[in-house]
Short mmCIF file of C-alpha atoms in Angstrom, two decimals:
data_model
loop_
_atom_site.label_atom_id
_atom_site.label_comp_id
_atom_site.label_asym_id
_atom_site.label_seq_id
_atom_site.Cartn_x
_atom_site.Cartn_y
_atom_site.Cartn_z
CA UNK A 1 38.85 -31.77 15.69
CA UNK A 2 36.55 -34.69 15.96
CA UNK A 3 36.36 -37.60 13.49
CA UNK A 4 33.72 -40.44 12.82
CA UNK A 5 34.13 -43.55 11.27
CA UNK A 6 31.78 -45.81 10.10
CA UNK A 7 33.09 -49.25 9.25
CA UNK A 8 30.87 -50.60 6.75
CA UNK A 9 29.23 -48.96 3.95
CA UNK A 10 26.59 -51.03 3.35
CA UNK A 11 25.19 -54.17 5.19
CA UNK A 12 22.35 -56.64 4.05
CA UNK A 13 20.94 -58.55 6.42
CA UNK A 14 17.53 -60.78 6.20
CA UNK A 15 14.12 -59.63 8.42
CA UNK A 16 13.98 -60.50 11.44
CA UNK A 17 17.93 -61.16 11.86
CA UNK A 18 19.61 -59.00 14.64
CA UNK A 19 21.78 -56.08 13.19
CA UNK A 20 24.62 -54.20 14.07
CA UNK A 21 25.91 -51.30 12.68
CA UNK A 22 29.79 -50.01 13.85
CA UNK A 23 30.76 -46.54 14.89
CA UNK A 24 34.37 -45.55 16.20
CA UNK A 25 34.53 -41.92 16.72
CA UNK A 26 38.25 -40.23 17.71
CA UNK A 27 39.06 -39.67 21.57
CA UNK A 28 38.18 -36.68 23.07
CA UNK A 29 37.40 -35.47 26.64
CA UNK A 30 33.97 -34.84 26.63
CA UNK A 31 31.36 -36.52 23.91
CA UNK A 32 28.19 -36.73 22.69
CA UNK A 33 27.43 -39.12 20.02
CA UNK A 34 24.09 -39.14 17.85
CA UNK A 35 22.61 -41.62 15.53
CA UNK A 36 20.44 -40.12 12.75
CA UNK A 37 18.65 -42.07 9.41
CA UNK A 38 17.75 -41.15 6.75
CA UNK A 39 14.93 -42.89 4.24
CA UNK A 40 15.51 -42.49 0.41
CA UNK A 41 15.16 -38.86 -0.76
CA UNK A 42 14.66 -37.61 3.04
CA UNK A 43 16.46 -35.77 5.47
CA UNK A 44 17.84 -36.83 8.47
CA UNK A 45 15.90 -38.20 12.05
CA UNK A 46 17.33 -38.49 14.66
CA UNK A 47 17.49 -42.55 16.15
CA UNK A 48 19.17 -41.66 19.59
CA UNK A 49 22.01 -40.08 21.14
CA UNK A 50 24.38 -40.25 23.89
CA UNK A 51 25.21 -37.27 26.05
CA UNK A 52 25.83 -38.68 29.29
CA UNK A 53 24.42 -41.05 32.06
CA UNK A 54 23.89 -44.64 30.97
CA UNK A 55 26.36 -46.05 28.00
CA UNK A 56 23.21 -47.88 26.82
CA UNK A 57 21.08 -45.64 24.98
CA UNK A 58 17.15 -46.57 23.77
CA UNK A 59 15.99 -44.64 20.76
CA UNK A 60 13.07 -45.12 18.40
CA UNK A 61 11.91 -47.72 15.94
CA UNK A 62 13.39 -50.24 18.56
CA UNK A 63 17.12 -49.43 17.77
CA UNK A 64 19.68 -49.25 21.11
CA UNK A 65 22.94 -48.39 21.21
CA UNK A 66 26.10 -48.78 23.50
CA UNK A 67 28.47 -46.00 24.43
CA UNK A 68 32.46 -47.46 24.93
CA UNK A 69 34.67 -45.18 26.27
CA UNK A 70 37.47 -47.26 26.18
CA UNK A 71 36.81 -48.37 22.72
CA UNK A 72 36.03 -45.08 21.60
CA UNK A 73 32.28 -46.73 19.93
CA UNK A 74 28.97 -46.40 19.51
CA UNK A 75 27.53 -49.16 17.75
CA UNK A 76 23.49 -49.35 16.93
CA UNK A 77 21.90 -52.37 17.44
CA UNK A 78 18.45 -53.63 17.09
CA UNK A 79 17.43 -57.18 17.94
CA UNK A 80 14.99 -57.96 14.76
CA UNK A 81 14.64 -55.77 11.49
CA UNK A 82 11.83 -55.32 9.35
CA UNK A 83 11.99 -54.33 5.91
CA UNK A 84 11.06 -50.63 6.87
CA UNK A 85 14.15 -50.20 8.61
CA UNK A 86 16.15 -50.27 4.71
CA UNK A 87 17.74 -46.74 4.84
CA UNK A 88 20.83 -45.11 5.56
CA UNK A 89 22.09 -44.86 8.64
CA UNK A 90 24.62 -41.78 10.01
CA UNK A 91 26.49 -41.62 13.33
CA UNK A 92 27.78 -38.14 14.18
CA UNK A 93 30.34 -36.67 16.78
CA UNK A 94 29.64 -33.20 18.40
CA UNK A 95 32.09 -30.83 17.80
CA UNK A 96 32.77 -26.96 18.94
CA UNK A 97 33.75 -24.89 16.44
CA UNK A 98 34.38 -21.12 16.61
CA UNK A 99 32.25 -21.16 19.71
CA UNK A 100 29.25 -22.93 18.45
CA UNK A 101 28.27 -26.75 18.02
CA UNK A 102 29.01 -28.53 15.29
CA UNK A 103 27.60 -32.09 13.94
CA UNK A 104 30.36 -33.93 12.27
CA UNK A 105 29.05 -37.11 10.35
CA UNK A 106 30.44 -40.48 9.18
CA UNK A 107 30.32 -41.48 5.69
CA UNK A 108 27.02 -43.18 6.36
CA UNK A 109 26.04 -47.42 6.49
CA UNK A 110 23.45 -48.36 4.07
CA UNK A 111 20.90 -50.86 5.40
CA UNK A 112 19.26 -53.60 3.18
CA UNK A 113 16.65 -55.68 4.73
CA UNK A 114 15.95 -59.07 2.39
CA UNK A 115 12.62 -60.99 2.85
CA UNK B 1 2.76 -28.49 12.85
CA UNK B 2 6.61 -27.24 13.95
CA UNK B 3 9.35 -28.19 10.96
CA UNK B 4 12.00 -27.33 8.40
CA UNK B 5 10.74 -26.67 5.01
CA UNK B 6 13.00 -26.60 2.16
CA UNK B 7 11.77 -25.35 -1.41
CA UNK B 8 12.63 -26.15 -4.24
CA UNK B 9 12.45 -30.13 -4.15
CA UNK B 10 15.05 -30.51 -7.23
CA UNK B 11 16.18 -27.92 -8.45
CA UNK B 12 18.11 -27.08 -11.94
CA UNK B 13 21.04 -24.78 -12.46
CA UNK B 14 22.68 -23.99 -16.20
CA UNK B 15 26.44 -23.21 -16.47
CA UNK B 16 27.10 -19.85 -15.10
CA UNK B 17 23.67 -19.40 -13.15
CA UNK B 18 23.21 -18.45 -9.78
CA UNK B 19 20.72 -20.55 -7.74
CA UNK B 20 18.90 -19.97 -4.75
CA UNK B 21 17.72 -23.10 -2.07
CA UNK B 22 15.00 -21.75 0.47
CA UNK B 23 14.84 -22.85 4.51
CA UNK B 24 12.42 -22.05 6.65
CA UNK B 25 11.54 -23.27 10.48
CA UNK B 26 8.92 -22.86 12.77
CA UNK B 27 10.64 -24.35 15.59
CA UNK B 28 11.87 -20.38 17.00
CA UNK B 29 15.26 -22.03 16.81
CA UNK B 30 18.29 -19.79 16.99
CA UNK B 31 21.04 -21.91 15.29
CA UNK B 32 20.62 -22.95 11.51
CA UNK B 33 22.69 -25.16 8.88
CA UNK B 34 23.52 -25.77 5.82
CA UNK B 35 24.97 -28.93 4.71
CA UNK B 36 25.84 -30.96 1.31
CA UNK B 37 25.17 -34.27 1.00
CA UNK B 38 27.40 -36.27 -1.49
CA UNK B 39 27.26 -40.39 -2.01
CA UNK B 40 29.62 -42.16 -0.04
CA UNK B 41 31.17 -39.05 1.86
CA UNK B 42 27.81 -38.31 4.65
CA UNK B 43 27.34 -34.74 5.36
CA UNK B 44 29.75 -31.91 5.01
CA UNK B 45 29.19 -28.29 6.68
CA UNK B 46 28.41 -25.33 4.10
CA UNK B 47 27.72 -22.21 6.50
CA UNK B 48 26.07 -22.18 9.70
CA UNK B 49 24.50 -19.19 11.68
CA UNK B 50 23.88 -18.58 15.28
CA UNK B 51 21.93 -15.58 15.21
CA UNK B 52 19.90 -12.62 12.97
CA UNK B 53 22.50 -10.81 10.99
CA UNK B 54 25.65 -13.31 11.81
CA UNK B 55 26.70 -16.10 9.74
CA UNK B 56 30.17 -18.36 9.39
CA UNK B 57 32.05 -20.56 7.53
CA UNK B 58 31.98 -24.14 7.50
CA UNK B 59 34.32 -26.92 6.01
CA UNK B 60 33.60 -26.14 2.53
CA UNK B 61 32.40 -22.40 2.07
CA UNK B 62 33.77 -22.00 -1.25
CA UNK B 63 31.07 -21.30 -3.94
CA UNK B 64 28.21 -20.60 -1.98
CA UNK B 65 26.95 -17.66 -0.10
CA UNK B 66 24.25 -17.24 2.59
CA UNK B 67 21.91 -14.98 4.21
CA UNK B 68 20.39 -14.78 7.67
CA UNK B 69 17.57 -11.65 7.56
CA UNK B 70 14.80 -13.24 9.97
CA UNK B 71 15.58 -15.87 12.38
CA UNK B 72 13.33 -18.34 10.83
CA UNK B 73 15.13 -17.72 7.15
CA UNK B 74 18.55 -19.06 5.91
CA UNK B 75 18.85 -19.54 2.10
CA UNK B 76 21.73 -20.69 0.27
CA UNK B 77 22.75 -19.10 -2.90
CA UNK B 78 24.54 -21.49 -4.92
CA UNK B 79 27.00 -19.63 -6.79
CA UNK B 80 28.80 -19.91 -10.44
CA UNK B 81 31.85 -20.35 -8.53
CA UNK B 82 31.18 -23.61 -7.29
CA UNK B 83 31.99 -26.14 -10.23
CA UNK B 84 30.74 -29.24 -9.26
CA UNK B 85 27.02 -28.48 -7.51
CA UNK B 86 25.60 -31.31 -8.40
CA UNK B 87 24.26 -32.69 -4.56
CA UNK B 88 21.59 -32.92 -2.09
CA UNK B 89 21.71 -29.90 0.03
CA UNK B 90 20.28 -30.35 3.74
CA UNK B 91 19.29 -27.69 6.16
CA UNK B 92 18.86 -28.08 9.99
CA UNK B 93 18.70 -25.88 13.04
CA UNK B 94 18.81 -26.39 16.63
CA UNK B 95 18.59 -24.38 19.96
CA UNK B 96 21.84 -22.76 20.73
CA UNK B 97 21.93 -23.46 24.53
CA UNK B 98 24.30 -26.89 25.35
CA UNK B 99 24.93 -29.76 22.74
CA UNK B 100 21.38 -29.46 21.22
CA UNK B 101 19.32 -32.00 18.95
CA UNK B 102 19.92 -31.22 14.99
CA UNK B 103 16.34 -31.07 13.10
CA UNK B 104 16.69 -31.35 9.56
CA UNK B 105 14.37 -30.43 6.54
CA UNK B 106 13.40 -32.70 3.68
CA UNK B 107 16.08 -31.46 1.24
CA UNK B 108 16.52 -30.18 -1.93
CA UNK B 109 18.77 -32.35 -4.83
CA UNK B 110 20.84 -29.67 -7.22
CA UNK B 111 21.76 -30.94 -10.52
CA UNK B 112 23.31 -29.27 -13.28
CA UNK B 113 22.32 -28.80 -17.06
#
């Protein structure tokens, strides 16, 4: 079965600083990563997500991120915040199971954006 | 407008009570989810269905039932088994075909009196 990890549970960072949230999900043969946040109170929206092609996948809001084989990542990245972007942030591993497709999530990075 | 709707917002359950969360989409999606959300520990599958009539287990079944009469209906009956309840409970669906796109409704937070 699949596995995500999400290496930091929370990150502050100031507007208009670059961010970078980290992803490591376990190796498999074939996969297909996703990025998803989620505002306060919310449910989830989808930010990108990988399933093959280019390892450098554009999503909304400006947020990119890199698919690494080798390093078995997929860290987000976007270039300049702004204080909208505060919310938590989810990568997630596709996964069959019993014949149908199953999300599995990390634990979640909370964004704070500081003025 | 296509979406997930999930009713009630917050809901409250007494000791011993059975409680029922509501999901409905538009989106004439086959594949539908339940899944709780707990702080710190992301999103954990409940039940998932892939079709009318046909329903199965996820990682943590225990406590909760489901339903799947129409295709665009899949509520979640929160049992007096489960002892700790207290979440945010998260429904999605998808198409069935490939590794499809998860759309998720707005949620509905379960606490306990």
């Amino acid at each position: 079965a699949q596995s995500v990890t999400q290496l930091d549970s929370q990150v502050p960072v100031f507007e208009e600083a670059p961010v970078e949230l980290r992803c490591n999900y376990s190796s498999s043969v074939s996969v297909y990563l996703f990025w998803y946040v989620q505002y306060p109170n919310q449910g989830l929206q989808l930010l990108l997500k990988y399933l093959s092609g280019s390892t450098l996948v554009k999503g909304i809001n400006g947020f990119e991120a890199e698919f690494n084989k080798s390093q078995t990542s997929f860290h987000l990245r976007k270039p300049s915040v702004h204080i909208s972007d505060t919310a938590e942030y989810f990568c997630a591993v596709s996964d069959m199971y019993g014949g149908a497709q199953k999300l599995v999530f990390g634990q979640g990075t909370r964004l704070t954006i500081n003025p | 407008d296509g979406g997930i709707t999930q009713s009630p917002k917050y809901l409250f359950r007494k000791e011993g009570q059975n409680v029922t969360l509501s999901c409905e989409q538009n989106l004439n999606h086959d594949a539908m989810y339940w899944y709780r959300q707990d702080p710190g520990q992301g999103l954990r599958l409940i039940y998932y269905s892939q079709i009318v009539n046909d329903f199965q287990k996820g990682d943590i079944a225990e406590g909760y039932s489901v339903s799947r009469e129409k295709k665009e209906s899949f509520p979640l009956t929160v049992t007096s088994a489960q002892k700790n309840p207290t979440a945010f409970y998260l429904c999605a669906s998808s198409q069935l075909a490939g590794v499809e796109t998860q759309y998720f409704g707005p949620g509905t937070r379960l606490l306990v009196l």
